Amino acid sequence: MDYRALNKATVKNKYHVPNTADLFDRLSKATYFTTLDLHSGYWQVRIVEGDKPKTACVTKYGSYEFLVMLFGLTNSPATFYNLMNDILYEYLDWFVMVYLNDIVVYSDSLKSYLKPIRVVFSRLRKYQLYVKKEKCELCCQYIMLFGEERQDTHRWEEGSSHP
């Protein structure tokens, strides 16, 4: 689909992607981490009812309108990032951070680790956002972020005992 004309007419959202150095600083005192990767991130965001005609495409089988956000739209990354920040706003910088479609829940102790995880999962469930189970890592002492190697990540599979 070619959305160049729509993108040209769209008012651009100038939302900046967070600085990775700032994100690492926030995590510097944490010792337990969970990384959550949202499943088909953009496609979990519904198009506002009045904007659906803007996504219309005509095929030999008829005219179709998208119900979910597209990757090719100019404001898709910013819209998705704003959604994630809105959903988790009150917890950002306390025990959760968001980078595009990745969510990191962190804690300085195992004892204080469980409540934040429950809160984040509850919020995602409330807004019907789903994670890609095979790309999530729970209760890790080291994680990989932004392509940096992890030192020793413990993956907890279904059925395994919790530390």
GROMACS .gro file of N, CA and C in nm:
model
  489
    1MET      N    1   0.085  -0.117   0.000
    1MET     CA    2   0.000   0.000   0.000
    1MET      C    3   0.090   0.124   0.000
    2ASP      N    4   0.052   0.219  -0.078
    2ASP     CA    5   0.128   0.343  -0.088
    2ASP      C    6   0.050   0.455  -0.018
    3TYR      N    7   0.098   0.493   0.098
    3TYR     CA    8   0.031   0.596   0.177
    3TYR      C    9   0.107   0.729   0.173
    4ARG      N   10   0.187   0.752   0.069
    4ARG     CA   11   0.265   0.875   0.061
    4ARG      C   12   0.175   0.998   0.061
    5ALA      N   13   0.065   0.996  -0.010
    5ALA     CA   14  -0.024   1.113  -0.016
    5ALA      C   15  -0.085   1.140   0.123
    6LEU      N   16  -0.131   1.035   0.190
    6LEU     CA   17  -0.187   1.052   0.324
    6LEU      C   18  -0.080   1.099   0.422
    7ASN      N   19   0.038   1.040   0.414
    7ASN     CA   20   0.148   1.079   0.503
    7ASN      C   21   0.189   1.225   0.480
    8LYS      N   22   0.183   1.269   0.354
    8LYS     CA   23   0.220   1.407   0.322
    8LYS      C   24   0.120   1.506   0.385
    9ALA      N   25  -0.007   1.468   0.392
    9ALA     CA   26  -0.111   1.556   0.446
    9ALA      C   27  -0.124   1.544   0.599
   10THR      N   28  -0.057   1.447   0.658
   10THR     CA   29  -0.069   1.422   0.802
   10THR      C   30   0.017   1.520   0.881
   11VAL      N   31  -0.040   1.574   0.988
   11VAL     CA   32   0.039   1.656   1.081
   11VAL      C   33   0.130   1.560   1.157
   12LYS      N   34   0.259   1.584   1.149
   12LYS     CA   35   0.357   1.493   1.208
   12LYS      C   36   0.362   1.507   1.360
   13ASN      N   37   0.365   1.393   1.428
   13ASN     CA   38   0.383   1.389   1.572
   13ASN      C   39   0.534   1.382   1.595
   14LYS      N   40   0.590   1.480   1.657
   14LYS     CA   41   0.735   1.489   1.675
   14LYS      C   42   0.783   1.420   1.802
   15TYR      N   43   0.720   1.311   1.839
   15TYR     CA   44   0.755   1.239   1.961
   15TYR      C   45   0.892   1.175   1.944
   16HIS      N   46   0.983   1.204   2.035
   16HIS     CA   47   1.119   1.152   2.025
   16HIS      C   48   1.130   1.016   2.091
   17VAL      N   49   1.206   0.929   2.028
   17VAL     CA   50   1.236   0.800   2.088
   17VAL      C   51   1.329   0.826   2.206
   18PRO      N   52   1.308   0.758   2.319
   18PRO     CA   53   1.391   0.784   2.438
   18PRO      C   54   1.539   0.759   2.411
   19ASN      N   55   1.621   0.832   2.481
   19ASN     CA   56   1.765   0.817   2.475
   19ASN      C   57   1.803   0.689   2.549
   20THR      N   58   1.874   0.600   2.482
   20THR     CA   59   1.907   0.471   2.544
   20THR      C   60   1.997   0.488   2.667
   21ALA      N   61   2.083   0.589   2.668
   21ALA     CA   62   2.168   0.612   2.786
   21ALA      C   63   2.082   0.644   2.908
   22ASP      N   64   1.976   0.722   2.889
   22ASP     CA   65   1.885   0.753   2.999
   22ASP      C   66   1.814   0.628   3.049
   23LEU      N   67   1.776   0.542   2.956
   23LEU     CA   68   1.708   0.419   2.994
   23LEU      C   69   1.802   0.329   3.076
   24PHE      N   70   1.927   0.317   3.033
   24PHE     CA   71   2.023   0.235   3.107
   24PHE      C   72   2.048   0.293   3.246
   25ASP      N   73   2.051   0.426   3.256
   25ASP     CA   74   2.070   0.489   3.387
   25ASP      C   75   1.957   0.450   3.483
   26ARG      N   76   1.834   0.447   3.432
   26ARG     CA   77   1.720   0.410   3.515
   26ARG      C   78   1.731   0.267   3.566
   27LEU      N   79   1.792   0.182   3.487
   27LEU     CA   80   1.802   0.041   3.523
   27LEU      C   81   1.926   0.008   3.605
   28SER      N   82   2.011   0.104   3.629
   28SER     CA   83   2.143   0.077   3.687
   28SER      C   84   2.137   0.016   3.827
   29LYS      N   85   2.036   0.046   3.905
   29LYS     CA   86   2.029  -0.008   4.042
   29LYS      C   87   1.941  -0.132   4.052
   30ALA      N   88   1.877  -0.168   3.944
   30ALA     CA   89   1.788  -0.285   3.946
   30ALA      C   90   1.868  -0.414   3.938
   31THR      N   91   1.814  -0.518   3.998
   31THR     CA   92   1.880  -0.649   3.994
   31THR      C   93   1.791  -0.759   3.935
   32TYR      N   94   1.662  -0.731   3.921
   32TYR     CA   95   1.571  -0.827   3.860
   32TYR      C   96   1.493  -0.758   3.749
   33PHE      N   97   1.481  -0.828   3.636
   33PHE     CA   98   1.419  -0.769   3.518
   33PHE      C   99   1.322  -0.866   3.453
   34THR      N  100   1.223  -0.809   3.391
   34THR     CA  101   1.136  -0.884   3.300
   34THR      C  102   1.125  -0.803   3.173
   35THR      N  103   1.144  -0.868   3.060
   35THR     CA  104   1.125  -0.799   2.932
   35THR      C  105   1.003  -0.859   2.865
   36LEU      N  106   0.917  -0.773   2.817
   36LEU     CA  107   0.794  -0.813   2.749
   36LEU      C  108   0.795  -0.754   2.609
   37ASP      N  109   0.770  -0.836   2.512
   37ASP     CA  110   0.765  -0.792   2.373
   37ASP      C  111   0.621  -0.805   2.327
   38LEU      N  112   0.561  -0.695   2.288
   38LEU     CA  113   0.421  -0.699   2.247
   38LEU      C  114   0.406  -0.769   2.113
   39HIS      N  115   0.309  -0.856   2.107
   39HIS     CA  116   0.279  -0.932   1.987
   39HIS      C  117   0.214  -0.842   1.882
   40SER      N  118   0.275  -0.831   1.765
   40SER     CA  119   0.220  -0.749   1.656
   40SER      C  120   0.178  -0.612   1.707
   41GLY      N  121   0.269  -0.547   1.775
   41GLY     CA  122   0.244  -0.421   1.844
   41GLY      C  123   0.149  -0.325   1.777
   42TYR      N  124   0.183  -0.275   1.659
   42TYR     CA  125   0.100  -0.175   1.594
   42TYR      C  126  -0.039  -0.230   1.562
   43TRP      N  127  -0.043  -0.356   1.528
   43TRP     CA  128  -0.171  -0.414   1.486
   43TRP      C  129  -0.266  -0.436   1.602
   44GLN      N  130  -0.224  -0.404   1.723
   44GLN     CA  131  -0.313  -0.411   1.838
   44GLN      C  132  -0.381  -0.277   1.864
   45VAL      N  133  -0.343  -0.175   1.787
   45VAL     CA  134  -0.400  -0.041   1.804
   45VAL      C  135  -0.511  -0.021   1.701
   46ARG      N  136  -0.631   0.000   1.749
   46ARG     CA  137  -0.746   0.017   1.661
   46ARG      C  138  -0.745   0.156   1.598
   47ILE      N  139  -0.788   0.164   1.473
   47ILE     CA  140  -0.803   0.293   1.403
   47ILE      C  141  -0.930   0.359   1.457
   48VAL      N  142  -0.922   0.488   1.483
   48VAL     CA  143  -1.038   0.563   1.530
   48VAL      C  144  -1.146   0.557   1.422
   49GLU      N  145  -1.270   0.541   1.463
   49GLU     CA  146  -1.381   0.522   1.370
   49GLU      C  147  -1.381   0.624   1.255
   50GLY      N  148  -1.364   0.750   1.281
   50GLY     CA  149  -1.368   0.852   1.177
   50GLY      C  150  -1.249   0.851   1.082
   51ASP      N  151  -1.142   0.781   1.120
   51ASP     CA  152  -1.022   0.777   1.036
   51ASP      C  153  -1.011   0.654   0.947
   52LYS      N  154  -1.101   0.560   0.963
   52LYS     CA  155  -1.094   0.437   0.883
   52LYS      C  156  -1.101   0.463   0.732
   53PRO      N  157  -1.186   0.556   0.684
   53PRO     CA  158  -1.189   0.581   0.540
   53PRO      C  159  -1.055   0.628   0.483
   54LYS      N  160  -0.972   0.687   0.565
   54LYS     CA  161  -0.840   0.734   0.519
   54LYS      C  162  -0.747   0.618   0.485
   55THR      N  163  -0.777   0.499   0.537
   55THR     CA  164  -0.693   0.382   0.512
   55THR      C  165  -0.748   0.295   0.399
   56ALA      N  166  -0.853   0.341   0.335
   56ALA     CA  167  -0.922   0.260   0.234
   56ALA      C  168  -0.832   0.225   0.116
   57CYS      N  169  -0.853   0.106   0.067
   57CYS     CA  170  -0.786   0.063  -0.055
   57CYS      C  171  -0.891  -0.008  -0.141
   58VAL      N  172  -0.874   0.003  -0.270
   58VAL     CA  173  -0.969  -0.057  -0.363
   58VAL      C  174  -0.899  -0.172  -0.434
   59THR      N  175  -0.966  -0.287  -0.432
   59THR     CA  176  -0.915  -0.404  -0.502
   59THR      C  177  -1.023  -0.449  -0.600
   60LYS      N  178  -0.993  -0.549  -0.678
   60LYS     CA  179  -1.095  -0.600  -0.771
   60LYS      C  180  -1.211  -0.667  -0.699
   61TYR      N  181  -1.192  -0.693  -0.566
   61TYR     CA  182  -1.298  -0.756  -0.487
   61TYR      C  183  -1.379  -0.655  -0.406
   62GLY      N  184  -1.341  -0.529  -0.413
   62GLY     CA  185  -1.415  -0.426  -0.341
   62GLY      C  186  -1.324  -0.331  -0.267
   63SER      N  187  -1.386  -0.243  -0.193
   63SER     CA  188  -1.313  -0.143  -0.115
   63SER      C  189  -1.300  -0.192   0.029
   64TYR      N  190  -1.180  -0.175   0.085
   64TYR     CA  191  -1.155  -0.222   0.220
   64TYR      C  192  -1.094  -0.110   0.303
   65GLU      N  193  -1.128  -0.109   0.431
   65GLU     CA  194  -1.071  -0.013   0.525
   65GLU      C  195  -1.004  -0.091   0.637
   66PHE      N  196  -0.888  -0.044   0.678
   66PHE     CA  197  -0.817  -0.110   0.786
   66PHE      C  198  -0.883  -0.078   0.920
   67LEU      N  199  -0.885  -0.175   1.007
   67LEU     CA  200  -0.941  -0.159   1.141
   67LEU      C  201  -0.832  -0.132   1.244
   68VAL      N  202  -0.707  -0.165   1.208
   68VAL     CA  203  -0.593  -0.148   1.299
   68VAL      C  204  -0.486  -0.063   1.232
   69MET      N  205  -0.397  -0.009   1.314
   69MET     CA  206  -0.294   0.080   1.266
   69MET      C  207  -0.197   0.008   1.172
   70LEU      N  208  -0.152   0.081   1.073
   70LEU     CA  209  -0.062   0.028   0.972
   70LEU      C  210   0.081   0.070   1.000
   71PHE      N  211   0.176  -0.009   0.952
   71PHE     CA  212   0.317   0.025   0.968
   71PHE      C  213   0.358   0.142   0.879
   72GLY      N  214   0.295   0.159   0.765
   72GLY     CA  215   0.337   0.260   0.670
   72GLY      C  216   0.291   0.401   0.699
   73LEU      N  217   0.208   0.418   0.800
   73LEU     CA  218   0.159   0.553   0.830
   73LEU      C  219   0.265   0.631   0.908
   74THR      N  220   0.275   0.757   0.875
   74THR     CA  221   0.380   0.843   0.930
   74THR      C  222   0.382   0.850   1.082
   75ASN      N  223   0.269   0.850   1.147
   75ASN     CA  224   0.264   0.864   1.292
   75ASN      C  225   0.247   0.732   1.366
   76SER      N  226   0.258   0.621   1.297
   76SER     CA  227   0.239   0.491   1.363
   76SER      C  228   0.332   0.470   1.482
   77PRO      N  229   0.463   0.491   1.468
   77PRO     CA  230   0.551   0.469   1.585
   77PRO      C  231   0.516   0.560   1.702
   78ALA      N  232   0.492   0.688   1.675
   78ALA     CA  233   0.460   0.782   1.782
   78ALA      C  234   0.325   0.750   1.846
   79THR      N  235   0.228   0.711   1.766
   79THR     CA  236   0.096   0.676   1.820
   79THR      C  237   0.107   0.557   1.913
   80PHE      N  238   0.180   0.456   1.869
   80PHE     CA  239   0.197   0.337   1.951
   80PHE      C  240   0.272   0.369   2.080
   81TYR      N  241   0.377   0.448   2.068
   81TYR     CA  242   0.457   0.484   2.185
   81TYR      C  243   0.374   0.566   2.284
   82ASN      N  244   0.294   0.658   2.232
   82ASN     CA  245   0.205   0.737   2.319
   82ASN      C  246   0.105   0.646   2.391
   83LEU      N  247   0.050   0.549   2.319
   83LEU     CA  248  -0.043   0.455   2.380
   83LEU      C  249   0.023   0.381   2.496
   84MET      N  250   0.143   0.329   2.473
   84MET     CA  251   0.212   0.255   2.579
   84MET      C  252   0.241   0.345   2.698
   85ASN      N  253   0.283   0.468   2.672
   85ASN     CA  254   0.311   0.560   2.782
   85ASN      C  255   0.183   0.597   2.857
   86ASP      N  256   0.072   0.612   2.786
   86ASP     CA  257  -0.055   0.642   2.852
   86ASP      C  258  -0.100   0.528   2.941
   87ILE      N  259  -0.086   0.406   2.893
   87ILE     CA  260  -0.131   0.288   2.968
   87ILE      C  261  -0.048   0.267   3.094
   88LEU      N  262   0.082   0.293   3.085
   88LEU     CA  263   0.172   0.265   3.198
   88LEU      C  264   0.224   0.392   3.265
   89TYR      N  265   0.164   0.505   3.235
   89TYR     CA  266   0.215   0.636   3.278
   89TYR      C  267   0.249   0.645   3.426
   90GLU      N  268   0.158   0.602   3.511
   90GLU     CA  269   0.179   0.620   3.655
   90GLU      C  270   0.290   0.532   3.711
   91TYR      N  271   0.339   0.437   3.631
   91TYR     CA  272   0.443   0.346   3.679
   91TYR      C  273   0.578   0.370   3.611
   92LEU      N  274   0.580   0.454   3.508
   92LEU     CA  275   0.705   0.482   3.437
   92LEU      C  276   0.807   0.542   3.533
   93ASP      N  277   0.928   0.496   3.519
   93ASP     CA  278   1.042   0.540   3.601
   93ASP      C  279   1.035   0.492   3.746
   94TRP      N  280   0.928   0.426   3.785
   94TRP     CA  281   0.921   0.365   3.918
   94TRP      C  282   0.964   0.220   3.909
   95PHE      N  283   0.903   0.147   3.815
   95PHE     CA  284   0.939   0.007   3.798
   95PHE      C  285   0.916  -0.043   3.656
   96VAL      N  286   0.887   0.046   3.566
   96VAL     CA  287   0.866   0.005   3.427
   96VAL      C  288   0.918   0.112   3.332
   97MET      N  289   0.969   0.066   3.217
   97MET     CA  290   1.006   0.157   3.110
   97MET      C  291   0.962   0.095   2.978
   98VAL      N  292   0.938   0.181   2.881
   98VAL     CA  293   0.890   0.137   2.751
   98VAL      C  294   0.986   0.190   2.645
   99TYR      N  295   1.022   0.103   2.553
   99TYR     CA  296   1.101   0.144   2.438
   99TYR      C  297   1.038   0.080   2.315
  100LEU      N  298   0.968   0.160   2.237
  100LEU     CA  299   0.891   0.114   2.121
  100LEU      C  300   0.794   0.006   2.166
  101ASN      N  301   0.811  -0.119   2.119
  101ASN     CA  302   0.714  -0.221   2.161
  101ASN      C  303   0.769  -0.312   2.271
  102ASP      N  304   0.879  -0.271   2.332
  102ASP     CA  305   0.938  -0.348   2.441
  102ASP      C  306   0.909  -0.283   2.575
  103ILE      N  307   0.873  -0.364   2.670
  103ILE     CA  308   0.846  -0.317   2.805
  103ILE      C  309   0.945  -0.386   2.898
  104VAL      N  310   1.008  -0.309   2.986
  104VAL     CA  311   1.099  -0.366   3.085
  104VAL      C  312   1.043  -0.334   3.223
  105VAL      N  313   1.022  -0.437   3.302
  105VAL     CA  314   0.979  -0.422   3.441
  105VAL      C  315   1.103  -0.455   3.524
  106TYR      N  316   1.134  -0.370   3.621
  106TYR     CA  317   1.257  -0.390   3.696
  106TYR      C  318   1.235  -0.366   3.845
  107SER      N  319   1.324  -0.427   3.923
  107SER     CA  320   1.315  -0.416   4.068
  107SER      C  321   1.453  -0.433   4.128
  108ASP      N  322   1.472  -0.378   4.247
  108ASP     CA  323   1.602  -0.393   4.314
  108ASP      C  324   1.607  -0.515   4.406
  109SER      N  325   1.494  -0.585   4.419
  109SER     CA  326   1.496  -0.707   4.500
  109SER      C  327   1.389  -0.804   4.451
  110LEU      N  328   1.411  -0.930   4.478
  110LEU     CA  329   1.314  -1.032   4.439
  110LEU      C  330   1.183  -1.014   4.514
  111LYS      N  331   1.192  -0.971   4.639
  111LYS     CA  332   1.073  -0.951   4.721
  111LYS      C  333   0.980  -0.845   4.661
  112SER      N  334   1.038  -0.738   4.609
  112SER     CA  335   0.956  -0.629   4.554
  112SER      C  336   0.929  -0.647   4.405
  113TYR      N  337   0.969  -0.757   4.349
  113TYR     CA  338   0.958  -0.782   4.206
  113TYR      C  339   0.818  -0.825   4.161
  114LEU      N  340   0.749  -0.903   4.240
  114LEU     CA  341   0.624  -0.965   4.197
  114LEU      C  342   0.509  -0.866   4.178
  115LYS      N  343   0.493  -0.769   4.266
  115LYS     CA  344   0.382  -0.676   4.254
  115LYS      C  345   0.388  -0.595   4.123
  116PRO      N  346   0.504  -0.537   4.087
  116PRO     CA  347   0.511  -0.463   3.960
  116PRO      C  348   0.475  -0.548   3.838
  117ILE      N  349   0.519  -0.673   3.839
  117ILE     CA  350   0.486  -0.762   3.726
  117ILE      C  351   0.336  -0.780   3.715
  118ARG      N  352   0.272  -0.804   3.827
  118ARG     CA  353   0.125  -0.821   3.828
  118ARG      C  354   0.056  -0.694   3.778
  119VAL      N  355   0.104  -0.578   3.821
  119VAL     CA  356   0.045  -0.451   3.780
  119VAL      C  357   0.055  -0.433   3.628
  120VAL      N  358   0.171  -0.459   3.573
  120VAL     CA  359   0.192  -0.441   3.429
  120VAL      C  360   0.104  -0.538   3.350
  121PHE      N  361   0.103  -0.665   3.390
  121PHE     CA  362   0.017  -0.762   3.320
  121PHE      C  363  -0.130  -0.723   3.331
  122SER      N  364  -0.170  -0.674   3.445
  122SER     CA  365  -0.308  -0.630   3.463
  122SER      C  366  -0.343  -0.515   3.369
  123ARG      N  367  -0.252  -0.419   3.356
  123ARG     CA  368  -0.277  -0.305   3.267
  123ARG      C  369  -0.283  -0.350   3.121
  124LEU      N  370  -0.194  -0.438   3.082
  124LEU     CA  371  -0.196  -0.487   2.944
  124LEU      C  372  -0.326  -0.562   2.917
  125ARG      N  373  -0.369  -0.643   3.012
  125ARG     CA  374  -0.495  -0.717   2.996
  125ARG      C  375  -0.613  -0.621   2.985
  126LYS      N  376  -0.614  -0.518   3.069
  126LYS     CA  377  -0.723  -0.420   3.068
  126LYS      C  378  -0.736  -0.353   2.931
  127TYR      N  379  -0.625  -0.325   2.867
  127TYR     CA  380  -0.628  -0.258   2.737
  127TYR      C  381  -0.617  -0.356   2.620
  128GLN      N  382  -0.629  -0.484   2.650
  128GLN     CA  383  -0.630  -0.591   2.551
  128GLN      C  384  -0.505  -0.587   2.462
  129LEU      N  385  -0.390  -0.571   2.526
  129LEU     CA  386  -0.262  -0.579   2.458
  129LEU      C  387  -0.197  -0.711   2.498
  130TYR      N  388  -0.140  -0.780   2.402
  130TYR     CA  389  -0.090  -0.913   2.425
  130TYR      C  390   0.060  -0.921   2.395
  131VAL      N  391   0.129  -1.001   2.473
  131VAL     CA  392   0.273  -1.017   2.455
  131VAL      C  393   0.302  -1.142   2.373
  132LYS      N  394   0.419  -1.142   2.313
  132LYS     CA  395   0.466  -1.257   2.238
  132LYS      C  396   0.543  -1.345   2.338
  133LYS      N  397   0.478  -1.448   2.386
  133LYS     CA  398   0.528  -1.531   2.496
  133LYS      C  399   0.672  -1.577   2.475
  134GLU      N  400   0.703  -1.621   2.354
  134GLU     CA  401   0.837  -1.676   2.329
  134GLU      C  402   0.947  -1.570   2.330
  135LYS      N  403   0.909  -1.443   2.327
  135LYS     CA  404   1.010  -1.336   2.330
  135LYS      C  405   1.015  -1.265   2.466
  136CYS      N  406   0.942  -1.315   2.565
  136CYS     CA  407   0.941  -1.255   2.697
  136CYS      C  408   1.039  -1.329   2.787
  137GLU      N  409   1.102  -1.254   2.875
  137GLU     CA  410   1.194  -1.313   2.972
  137GLU      C  411   1.151  -1.264   3.111
  138LEU      N  412   1.130  -1.358   3.201
  138LEU     CA  413   1.080  -1.326   3.334
  138LEU      C  414   1.187  -1.349   3.440
  139CYS      N  415   1.191  -1.259   3.535
  139CYS     CA  416   1.277  -1.271   3.652
  139CYS      C  417   1.422  -1.300   3.616
  140CYS      N  418   1.479  -1.212   3.535
  140CYS     CA  419   1.619  -1.226   3.493
  140CYS      C  420   1.707  -1.134   3.575
  141GLN      N  421   1.831  -1.177   3.591
  141GLN     CA  422   1.926  -1.088   3.657
  141GLN      C  423   2.007  -1.010   3.554
  142TYR      N  424   2.010  -1.056   3.431
  142TYR     CA  425   2.073  -0.985   3.322
  142TYR      C  426   1.983  -0.994   3.201
  143ILE      N  427   1.972  -0.889   3.125
  143ILE     CA  428   1.887  -0.890   3.006
  143ILE      C  429   1.963  -0.830   2.888
  144MET      N  430   1.909  -0.852   2.771
  144MET     CA  431   1.964  -0.792   2.650
  144MET      C  432   1.869  -0.680   2.607
  145LEU      N  433   1.924  -0.562   2.591
  145LEU     CA  434   1.845  -0.448   2.543
  145LEU      C  435   1.918  -0.381   2.428
  146PHE      N  436   1.843  -0.343   2.328
  146PHE     CA  437   1.896  -0.266   2.216
  146PHE      C  438   2.016  -0.335   2.151
  147GLY      N  439   2.014  -0.468   2.145
  147GLY     CA  440   2.118  -0.543   2.078
  147GLY      C  441   2.243  -0.569   2.161
  148GLU      N  442   2.245  -0.524   2.287
  148GLU     CA  443   2.363  -0.548   2.371
  148GLU      C  444   2.353  -0.688   2.430
  149GLU      N  445   2.467  -0.757   2.436
  149GLU     CA  446   2.469  -0.894   2.486
  149GLU      C  447   2.438  -0.901   2.634
  150ARG      N  448   2.370  -1.006   2.670
  150ARG     CA  449   2.343  -1.031   2.811
  150ARG      C  450   2.452  -1.122   2.865
  151GLN      N  451   2.477  -1.112   2.994
  151GLN     CA  452   2.581  -1.193   3.054
  151GLN      C  453   2.529  -1.330   3.096
  152ASP      N  454   2.416  -1.332   3.163
  152ASP     CA  455   2.365  -1.458   3.215
  152ASP      C  456   2.215  -1.443   3.240
  153THR      N  457   2.135  -1.476   3.143
  153THR     CA  458   1.992  -1.461   3.158
  153THR      C  459   1.930  -1.595   3.195
  154HIS      N  460   1.847  -1.592   3.295
  154HIS     CA  461   1.775  -1.713   3.336
  154HIS      C  462   1.635  -1.702   3.278
  155ARG      N  463   1.598  -1.795   3.196
  155ARG     CA  464   1.465  -1.795   3.138
  155ARG      C  465   1.379  -1.892   3.215
  156TRP      N  466   1.262  -1.845   3.253
  156TRP     CA  467   1.171  -1.930   3.328
  156TRP      C  468   1.063  -1.978   3.235
  157GLU      N  469   1.066  -2.106   3.206
  157GLU     CA  470   0.969  -2.166   3.115
  157GLU      C  471   0.846  -2.211   3.194
  158GLU      N  472   0.738  -2.232   3.121
  158GLU     CA  473   0.617  -2.283   3.186
  158GLU      C  474   0.651  -2.415   3.256
  159GLY      N  475   0.601  -2.428   3.377
  159GLY     CA  476   0.621  -2.552   3.451
  159GLY      C  477   0.747  -2.554   3.533
  160SER      N  478   0.839  -2.459   3.510
  160SER     CA  479   0.961  -2.460   3.591
  160SER      C  480   0.933  -2.391   3.724
  161SER      N  481   1.013  -2.421   3.822
  161SER     CA  482   0.991  -2.361   3.953
  161SER      C  483   1.044  -2.218   3.954
  162HIS      N  484   0.975  -2.132   4.026
  162HIS     CA  485   1.014  -1.992   4.037
  162HIS      C  486   1.130  -1.982   4.136
  163PRO      N  487   1.227  -1.894   4.112
  163PRO     CA  488   1.342  -1.885   4.201
  163PRO      C  489   1.303  -1.849   4.344
   0.00000   0.00000   0.00000
